PDB file of C-alpha atoms in Angstrom:
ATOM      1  CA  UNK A 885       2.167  17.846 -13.128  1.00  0.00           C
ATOM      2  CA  UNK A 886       4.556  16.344 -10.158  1.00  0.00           C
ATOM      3  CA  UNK A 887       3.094  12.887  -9.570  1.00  0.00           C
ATOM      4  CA  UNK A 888       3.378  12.474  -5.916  1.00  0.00           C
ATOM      5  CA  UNK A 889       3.989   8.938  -4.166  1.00  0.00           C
ATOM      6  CA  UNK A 890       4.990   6.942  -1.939  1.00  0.00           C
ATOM      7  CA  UNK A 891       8.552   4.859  -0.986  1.00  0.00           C
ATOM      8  CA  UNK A 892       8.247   2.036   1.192  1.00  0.00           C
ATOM      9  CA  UNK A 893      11.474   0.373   3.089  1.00  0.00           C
ATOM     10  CA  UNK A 894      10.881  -3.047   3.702  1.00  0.00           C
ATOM     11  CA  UNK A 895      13.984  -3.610   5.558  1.00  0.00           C
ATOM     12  CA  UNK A 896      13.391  -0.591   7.953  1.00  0.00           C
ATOM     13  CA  UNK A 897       9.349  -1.961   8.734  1.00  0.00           C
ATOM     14  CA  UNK A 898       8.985  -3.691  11.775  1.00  0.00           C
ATOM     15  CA  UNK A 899       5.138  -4.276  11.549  1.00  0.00           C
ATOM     16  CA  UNK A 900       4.451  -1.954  14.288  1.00  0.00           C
ATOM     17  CA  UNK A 901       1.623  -0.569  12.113  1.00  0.00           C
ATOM     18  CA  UNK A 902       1.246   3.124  13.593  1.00  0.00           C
ATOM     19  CA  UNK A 903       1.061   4.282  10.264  1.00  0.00           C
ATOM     20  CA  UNK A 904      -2.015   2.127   9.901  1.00  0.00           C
ATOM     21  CA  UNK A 905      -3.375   3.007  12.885  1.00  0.00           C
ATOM     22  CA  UNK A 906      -2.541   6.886  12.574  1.00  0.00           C
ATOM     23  CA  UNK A 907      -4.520   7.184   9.366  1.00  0.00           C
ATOM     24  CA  UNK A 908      -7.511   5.354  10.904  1.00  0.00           C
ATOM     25  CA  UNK A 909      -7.487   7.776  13.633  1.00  0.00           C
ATOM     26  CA  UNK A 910      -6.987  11.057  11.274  1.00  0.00           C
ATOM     27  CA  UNK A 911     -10.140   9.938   8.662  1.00  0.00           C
ATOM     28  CA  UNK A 912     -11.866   8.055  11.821  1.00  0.00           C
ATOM     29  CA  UNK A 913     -12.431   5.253   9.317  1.00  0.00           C
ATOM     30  CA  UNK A 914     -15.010   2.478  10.409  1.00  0.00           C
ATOM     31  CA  UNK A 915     -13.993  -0.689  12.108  1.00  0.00           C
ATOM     32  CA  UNK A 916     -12.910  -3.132   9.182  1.00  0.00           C
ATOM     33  CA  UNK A 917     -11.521   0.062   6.821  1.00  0.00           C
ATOM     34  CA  UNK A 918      -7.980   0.618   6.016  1.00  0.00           C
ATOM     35  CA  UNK A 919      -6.986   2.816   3.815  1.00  0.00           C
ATOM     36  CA  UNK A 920      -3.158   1.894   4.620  1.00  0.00           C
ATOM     37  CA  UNK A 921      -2.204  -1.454   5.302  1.00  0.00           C
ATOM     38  CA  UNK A 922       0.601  -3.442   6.577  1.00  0.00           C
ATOM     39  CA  UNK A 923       0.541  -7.241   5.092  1.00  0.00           C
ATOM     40  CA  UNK A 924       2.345  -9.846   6.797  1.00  0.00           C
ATOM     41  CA  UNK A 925       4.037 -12.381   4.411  1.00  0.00           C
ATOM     42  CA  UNK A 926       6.277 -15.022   5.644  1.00  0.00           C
ATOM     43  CA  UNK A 927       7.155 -18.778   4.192  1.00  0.00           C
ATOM     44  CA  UNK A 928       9.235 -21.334   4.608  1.00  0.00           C
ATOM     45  CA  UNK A 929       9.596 -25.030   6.357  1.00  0.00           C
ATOM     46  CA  UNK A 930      12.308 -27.076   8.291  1.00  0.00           C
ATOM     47  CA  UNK A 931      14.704 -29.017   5.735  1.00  0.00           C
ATOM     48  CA  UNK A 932      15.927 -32.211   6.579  1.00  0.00           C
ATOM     49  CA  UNK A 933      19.749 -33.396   5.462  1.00  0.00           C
ATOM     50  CA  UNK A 934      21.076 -36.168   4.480  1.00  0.00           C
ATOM     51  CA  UNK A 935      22.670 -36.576   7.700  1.00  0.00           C
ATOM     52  CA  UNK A 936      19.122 -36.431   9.863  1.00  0.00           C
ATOM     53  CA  UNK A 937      19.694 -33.029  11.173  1.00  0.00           C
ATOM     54  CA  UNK A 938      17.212 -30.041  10.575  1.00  0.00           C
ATOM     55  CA  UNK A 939      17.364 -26.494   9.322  1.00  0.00           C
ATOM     56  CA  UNK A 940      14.988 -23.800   8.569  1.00  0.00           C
ATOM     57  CA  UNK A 941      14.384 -21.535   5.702  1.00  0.00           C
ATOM     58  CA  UNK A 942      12.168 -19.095   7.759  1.00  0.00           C
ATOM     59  CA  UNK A 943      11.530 -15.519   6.727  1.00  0.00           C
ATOM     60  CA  UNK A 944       9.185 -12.765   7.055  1.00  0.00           C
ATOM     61  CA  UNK A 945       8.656  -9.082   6.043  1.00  0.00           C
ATOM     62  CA  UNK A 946       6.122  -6.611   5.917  1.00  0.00           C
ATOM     63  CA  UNK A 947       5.038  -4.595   3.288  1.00  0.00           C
ATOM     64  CA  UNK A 948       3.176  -1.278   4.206  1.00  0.00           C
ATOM     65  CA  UNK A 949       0.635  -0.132   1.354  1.00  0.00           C
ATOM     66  CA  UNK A 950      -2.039   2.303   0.473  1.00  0.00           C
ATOM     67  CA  UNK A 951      -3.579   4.047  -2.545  1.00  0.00           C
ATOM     68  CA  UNK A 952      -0.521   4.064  -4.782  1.00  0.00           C
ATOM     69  CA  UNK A 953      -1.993   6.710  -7.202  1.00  0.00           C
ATOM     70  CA  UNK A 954      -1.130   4.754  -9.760  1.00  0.00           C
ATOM     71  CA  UNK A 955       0.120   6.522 -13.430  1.00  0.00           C
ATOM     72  CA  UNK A 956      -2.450   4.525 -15.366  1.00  0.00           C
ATOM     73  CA  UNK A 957      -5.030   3.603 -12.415  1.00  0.00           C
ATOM     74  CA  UNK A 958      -7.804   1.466 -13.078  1.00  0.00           C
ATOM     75  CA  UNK A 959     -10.168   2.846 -10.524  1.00  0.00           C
ATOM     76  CA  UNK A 960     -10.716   5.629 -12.746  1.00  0.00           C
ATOM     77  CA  UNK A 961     -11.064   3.951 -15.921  1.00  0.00           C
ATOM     78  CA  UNK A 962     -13.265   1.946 -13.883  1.00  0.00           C
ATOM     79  CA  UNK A 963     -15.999   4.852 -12.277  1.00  0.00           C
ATOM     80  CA  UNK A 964     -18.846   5.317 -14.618  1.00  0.00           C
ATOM     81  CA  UNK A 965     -19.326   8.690 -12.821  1.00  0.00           C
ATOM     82  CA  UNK A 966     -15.842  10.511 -12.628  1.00  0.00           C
ATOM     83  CA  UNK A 967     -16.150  10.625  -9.196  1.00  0.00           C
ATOM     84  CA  UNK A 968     -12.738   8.251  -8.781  1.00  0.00           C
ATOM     85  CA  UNK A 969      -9.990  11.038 -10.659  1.00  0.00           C
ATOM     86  CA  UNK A 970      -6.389  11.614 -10.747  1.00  0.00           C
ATOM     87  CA  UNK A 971      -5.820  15.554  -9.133  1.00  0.00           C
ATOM     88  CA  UNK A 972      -3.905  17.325 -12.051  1.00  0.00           C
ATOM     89  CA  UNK A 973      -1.508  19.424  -9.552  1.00  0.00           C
ATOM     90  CA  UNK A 974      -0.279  16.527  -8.215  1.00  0.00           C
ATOM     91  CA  UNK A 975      -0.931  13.122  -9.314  1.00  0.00           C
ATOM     92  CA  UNK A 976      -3.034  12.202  -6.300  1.00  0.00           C
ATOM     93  CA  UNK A 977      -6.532   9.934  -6.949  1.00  0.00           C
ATOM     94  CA  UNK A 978      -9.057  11.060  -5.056  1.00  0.00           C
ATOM     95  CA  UNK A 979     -13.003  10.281  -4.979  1.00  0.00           C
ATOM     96  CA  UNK A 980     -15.272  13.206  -4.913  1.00  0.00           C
ATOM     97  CA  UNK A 981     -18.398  12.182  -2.660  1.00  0.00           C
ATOM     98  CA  UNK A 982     -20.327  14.142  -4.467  1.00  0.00           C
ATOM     99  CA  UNK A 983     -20.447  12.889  -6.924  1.00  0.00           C
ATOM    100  CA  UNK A 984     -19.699   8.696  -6.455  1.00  0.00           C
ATOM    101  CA  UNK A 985     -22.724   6.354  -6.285  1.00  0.00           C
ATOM    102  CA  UNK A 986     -21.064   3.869  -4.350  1.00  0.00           C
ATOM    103  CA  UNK A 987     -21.310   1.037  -7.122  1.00  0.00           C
ATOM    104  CA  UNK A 988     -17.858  -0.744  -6.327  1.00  0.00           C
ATOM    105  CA  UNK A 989     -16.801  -1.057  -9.866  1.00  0.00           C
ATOM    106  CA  UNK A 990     -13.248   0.826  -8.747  1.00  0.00           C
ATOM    107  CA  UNK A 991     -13.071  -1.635  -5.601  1.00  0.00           C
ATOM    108  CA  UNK A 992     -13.063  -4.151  -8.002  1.00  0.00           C
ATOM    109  CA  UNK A 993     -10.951  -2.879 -10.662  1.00  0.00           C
ATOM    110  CA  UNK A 994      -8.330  -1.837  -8.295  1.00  0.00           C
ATOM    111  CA  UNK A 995      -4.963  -4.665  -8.147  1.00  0.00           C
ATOM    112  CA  UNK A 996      -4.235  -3.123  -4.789  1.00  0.00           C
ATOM    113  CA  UNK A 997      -7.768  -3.314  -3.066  1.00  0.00           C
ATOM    114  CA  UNK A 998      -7.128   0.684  -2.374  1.00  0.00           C
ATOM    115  CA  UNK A 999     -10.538   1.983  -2.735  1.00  0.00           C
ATOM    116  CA  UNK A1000     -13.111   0.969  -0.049  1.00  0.00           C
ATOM    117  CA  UNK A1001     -16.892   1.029   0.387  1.00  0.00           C
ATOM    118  CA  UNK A1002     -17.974   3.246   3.628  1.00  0.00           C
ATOM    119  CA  UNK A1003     -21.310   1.328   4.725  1.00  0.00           C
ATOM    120  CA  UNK A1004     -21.963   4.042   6.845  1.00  0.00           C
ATOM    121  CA  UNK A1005     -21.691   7.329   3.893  1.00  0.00           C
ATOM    122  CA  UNK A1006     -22.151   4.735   1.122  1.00  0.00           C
ATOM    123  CA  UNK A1007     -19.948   6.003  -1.312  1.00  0.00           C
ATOM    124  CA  UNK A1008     -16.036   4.883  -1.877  1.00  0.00           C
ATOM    125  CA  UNK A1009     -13.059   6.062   0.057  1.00  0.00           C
ATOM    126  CA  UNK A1010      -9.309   5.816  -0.140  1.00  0.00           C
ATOM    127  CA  UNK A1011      -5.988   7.435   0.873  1.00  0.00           C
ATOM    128  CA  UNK A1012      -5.730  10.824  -0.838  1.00  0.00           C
ATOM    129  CA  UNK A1013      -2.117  10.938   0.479  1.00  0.00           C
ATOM    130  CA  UNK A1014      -3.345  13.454   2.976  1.00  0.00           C
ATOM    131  CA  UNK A1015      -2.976  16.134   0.305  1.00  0.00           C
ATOM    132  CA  UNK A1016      -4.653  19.280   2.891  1.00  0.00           C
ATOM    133  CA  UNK A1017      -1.818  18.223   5.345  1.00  0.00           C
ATOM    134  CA  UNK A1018       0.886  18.090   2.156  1.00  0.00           C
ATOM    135  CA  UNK A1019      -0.515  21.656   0.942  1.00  0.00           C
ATOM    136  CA  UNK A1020       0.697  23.425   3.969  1.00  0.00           C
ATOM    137  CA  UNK A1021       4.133  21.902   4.454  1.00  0.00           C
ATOM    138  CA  UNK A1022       3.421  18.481   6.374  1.00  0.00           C
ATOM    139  CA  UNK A1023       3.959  14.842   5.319  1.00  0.00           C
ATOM    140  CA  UNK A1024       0.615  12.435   5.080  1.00  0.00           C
ATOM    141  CA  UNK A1025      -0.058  11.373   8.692  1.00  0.00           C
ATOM    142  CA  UNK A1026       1.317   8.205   7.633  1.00  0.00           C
ATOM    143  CA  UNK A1027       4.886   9.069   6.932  1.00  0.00           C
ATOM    144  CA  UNK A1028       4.844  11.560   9.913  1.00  0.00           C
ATOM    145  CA  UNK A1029       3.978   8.584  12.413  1.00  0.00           C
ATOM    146  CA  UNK A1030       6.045   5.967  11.466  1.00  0.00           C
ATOM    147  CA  UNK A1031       8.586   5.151  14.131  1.00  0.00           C
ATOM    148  CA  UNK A1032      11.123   3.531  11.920  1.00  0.00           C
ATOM    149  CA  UNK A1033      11.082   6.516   8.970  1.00  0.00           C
ATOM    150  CA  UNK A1034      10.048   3.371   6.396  1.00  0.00           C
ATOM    151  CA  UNK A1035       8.014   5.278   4.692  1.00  0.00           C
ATOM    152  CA  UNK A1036       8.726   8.950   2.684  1.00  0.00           C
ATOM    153  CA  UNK A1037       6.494  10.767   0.377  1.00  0.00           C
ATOM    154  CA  UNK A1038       7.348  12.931  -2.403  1.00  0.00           C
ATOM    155  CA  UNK A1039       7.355  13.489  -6.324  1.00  0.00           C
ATOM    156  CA  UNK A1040       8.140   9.956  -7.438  1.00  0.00           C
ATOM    157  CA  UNK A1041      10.468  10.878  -9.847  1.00  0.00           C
ATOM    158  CA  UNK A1042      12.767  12.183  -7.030  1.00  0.00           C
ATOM    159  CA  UNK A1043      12.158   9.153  -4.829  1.00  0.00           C
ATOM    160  CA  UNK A1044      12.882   6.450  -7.627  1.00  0.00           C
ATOM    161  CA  UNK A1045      16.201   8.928  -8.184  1.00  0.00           C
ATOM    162  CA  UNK A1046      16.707   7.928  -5.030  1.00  0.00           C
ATOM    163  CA  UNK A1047      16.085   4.601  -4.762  1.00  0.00           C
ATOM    164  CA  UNK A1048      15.491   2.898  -7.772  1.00  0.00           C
ATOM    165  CA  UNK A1049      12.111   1.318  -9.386  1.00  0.00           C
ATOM    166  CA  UNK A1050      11.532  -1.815  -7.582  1.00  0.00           C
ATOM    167  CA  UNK A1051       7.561  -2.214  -6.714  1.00  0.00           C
ATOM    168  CA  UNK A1052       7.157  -5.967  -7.877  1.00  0.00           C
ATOM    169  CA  UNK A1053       7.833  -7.768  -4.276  1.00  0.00           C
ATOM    170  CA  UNK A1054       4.945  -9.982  -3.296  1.00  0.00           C
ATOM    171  CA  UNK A1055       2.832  -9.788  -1.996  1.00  0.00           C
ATOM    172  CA  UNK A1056       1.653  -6.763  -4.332  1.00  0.00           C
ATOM    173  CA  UNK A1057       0.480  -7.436  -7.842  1.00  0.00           C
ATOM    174  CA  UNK A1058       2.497  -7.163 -11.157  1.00  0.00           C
ATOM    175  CA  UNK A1059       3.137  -3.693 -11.345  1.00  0.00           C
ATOM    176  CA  UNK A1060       3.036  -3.603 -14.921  1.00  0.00           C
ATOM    177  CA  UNK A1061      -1.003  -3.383 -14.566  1.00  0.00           C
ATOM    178  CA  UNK A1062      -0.916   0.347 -13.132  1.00  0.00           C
ATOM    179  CA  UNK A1063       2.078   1.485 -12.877  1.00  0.00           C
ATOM    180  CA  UNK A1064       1.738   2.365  -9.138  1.00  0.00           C
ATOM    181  CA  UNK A1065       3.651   5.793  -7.977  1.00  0.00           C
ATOM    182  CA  UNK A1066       5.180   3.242  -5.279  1.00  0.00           C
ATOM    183  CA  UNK A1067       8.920   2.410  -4.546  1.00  0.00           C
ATOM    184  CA  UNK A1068       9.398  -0.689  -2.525  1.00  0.00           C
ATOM    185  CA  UNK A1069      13.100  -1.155  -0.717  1.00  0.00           C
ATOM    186  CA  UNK A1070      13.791  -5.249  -0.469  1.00  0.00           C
ATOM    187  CA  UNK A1071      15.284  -6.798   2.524  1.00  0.00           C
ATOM    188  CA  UNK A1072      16.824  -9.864   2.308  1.00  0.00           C
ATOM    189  CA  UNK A1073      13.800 -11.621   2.698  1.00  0.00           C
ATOM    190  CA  UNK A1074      12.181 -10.200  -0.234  1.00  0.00           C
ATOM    191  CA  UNK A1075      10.039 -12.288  -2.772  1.00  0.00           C
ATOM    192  CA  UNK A1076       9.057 -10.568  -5.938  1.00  0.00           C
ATOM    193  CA  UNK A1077       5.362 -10.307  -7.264  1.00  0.00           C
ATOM    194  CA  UNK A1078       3.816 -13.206  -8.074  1.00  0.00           C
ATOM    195  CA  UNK A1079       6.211 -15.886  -5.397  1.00  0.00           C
ATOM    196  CA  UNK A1080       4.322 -19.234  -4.224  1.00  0.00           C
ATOM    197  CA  UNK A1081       6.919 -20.008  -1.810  1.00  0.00           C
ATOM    198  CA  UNK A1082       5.118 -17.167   1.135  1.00  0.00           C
ATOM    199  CA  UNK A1083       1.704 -16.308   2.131  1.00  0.00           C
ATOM    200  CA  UNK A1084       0.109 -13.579   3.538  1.00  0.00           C
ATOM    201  CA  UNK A1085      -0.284 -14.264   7.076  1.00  0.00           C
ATOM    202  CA  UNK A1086      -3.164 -11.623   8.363  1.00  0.00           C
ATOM    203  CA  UNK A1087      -5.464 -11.816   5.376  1.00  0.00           C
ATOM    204  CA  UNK A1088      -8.816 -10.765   7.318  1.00  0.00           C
ATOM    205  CA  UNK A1089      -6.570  -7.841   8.540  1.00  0.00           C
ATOM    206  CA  UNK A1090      -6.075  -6.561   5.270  1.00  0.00           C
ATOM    207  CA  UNK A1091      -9.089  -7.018   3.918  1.00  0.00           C
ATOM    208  CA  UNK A1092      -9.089 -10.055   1.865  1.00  0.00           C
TER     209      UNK A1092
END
């Protein structure tokens, strides 16, 4: 099996969120449901010197995130139905509606909030990394959209070939839990998992 996922350049993201917005529109999701998600985390404060003069240790950077179809996911360990499984052709976890009685013990298993209760089909959803669109050639309508090419999508191995195995930049979780099929690129604002020095500045957006 060639687990697919995901690498995300935090140095390249400008917050623009089209590839937010482009997935809402392809899986016409419900108002308050995103599957992908861009968080906003910033911190810092004005320093005074000894001398009475200011400066600031500002930053920001955005971190772009869906399902990350995670190695050892615990959406799946969590379903008492099957319904939440990883696709053995590709790596993928999916939820089969047919199946999923919409009892929210994968929303809350999940590190990465990445599975979702539809109020209006009452079962779960998620990202599925567009894997109809990635079976005849195309890249999930995420990567296609984004304007800055931040995001790629591939076998994982390849990517972290590529670019290493970095996925512990806050405001994301330990990635020991899961081991997420995610690469994240730094900038030089970059705070790993776990920082108390930023916050994540749109948490209603996100869904916290």
């Amino acid at each position: 099996m060639a687990q697919m996922g995901f690498y995300v350049d935090t140095s390249k993201c400008t917050g623009c969120k089209t590839c937010q917005l482009s997935c809402k529109d392809k899986n016409d999701l419900p108002v308050g449901m995103n599957w992908r998600r861009v968080y906003e985390y910033s911190g810092g404060d004005w320093v005074q010197h000894e001398d009475g003069t200011f400066s600031n240790d500002v930053f920001a950077y955005y971190v772009s995130i869906s399902c990350n179809h995670c190695a050892q996911p615990a959406c799946t360990k969590a379903c008492p139905t099957g319904a939440m499984h990883k696709r053995e052709e590709d790596g993928l976890v999916v939820v089969d509606n047919t199946v999923c009685v919409g009892c929210r013990y994968c929303e809350m298993a999940c590190p990465y909030g990445a599975p979702q209760f539809n109020p209006v089909k009452k079962v779960m959803s998620k990202c599925d990394g567009c894997y109809e669109r990635v079976a005849t050639g195309q890249q999930p309508v995420c990567v296609e959209s984004c304007p800055l090419r931040a995001l790629e999508f591939g076998p994982i191995d390849e990517l972290r070939a590529r670019y290493g195995n970095r996925a512990d930049i806050a405001p994301l979780p330990d990635p020991t839990l899961t081991n997420p099929s995610v690469i994240i690129g730094t900038s030089r604002n970059s705070r790993l998992s776990g920082d108390k020095e930023g916050k994540i500045e749109n948490p209603q957006e996100v869904g916290l």
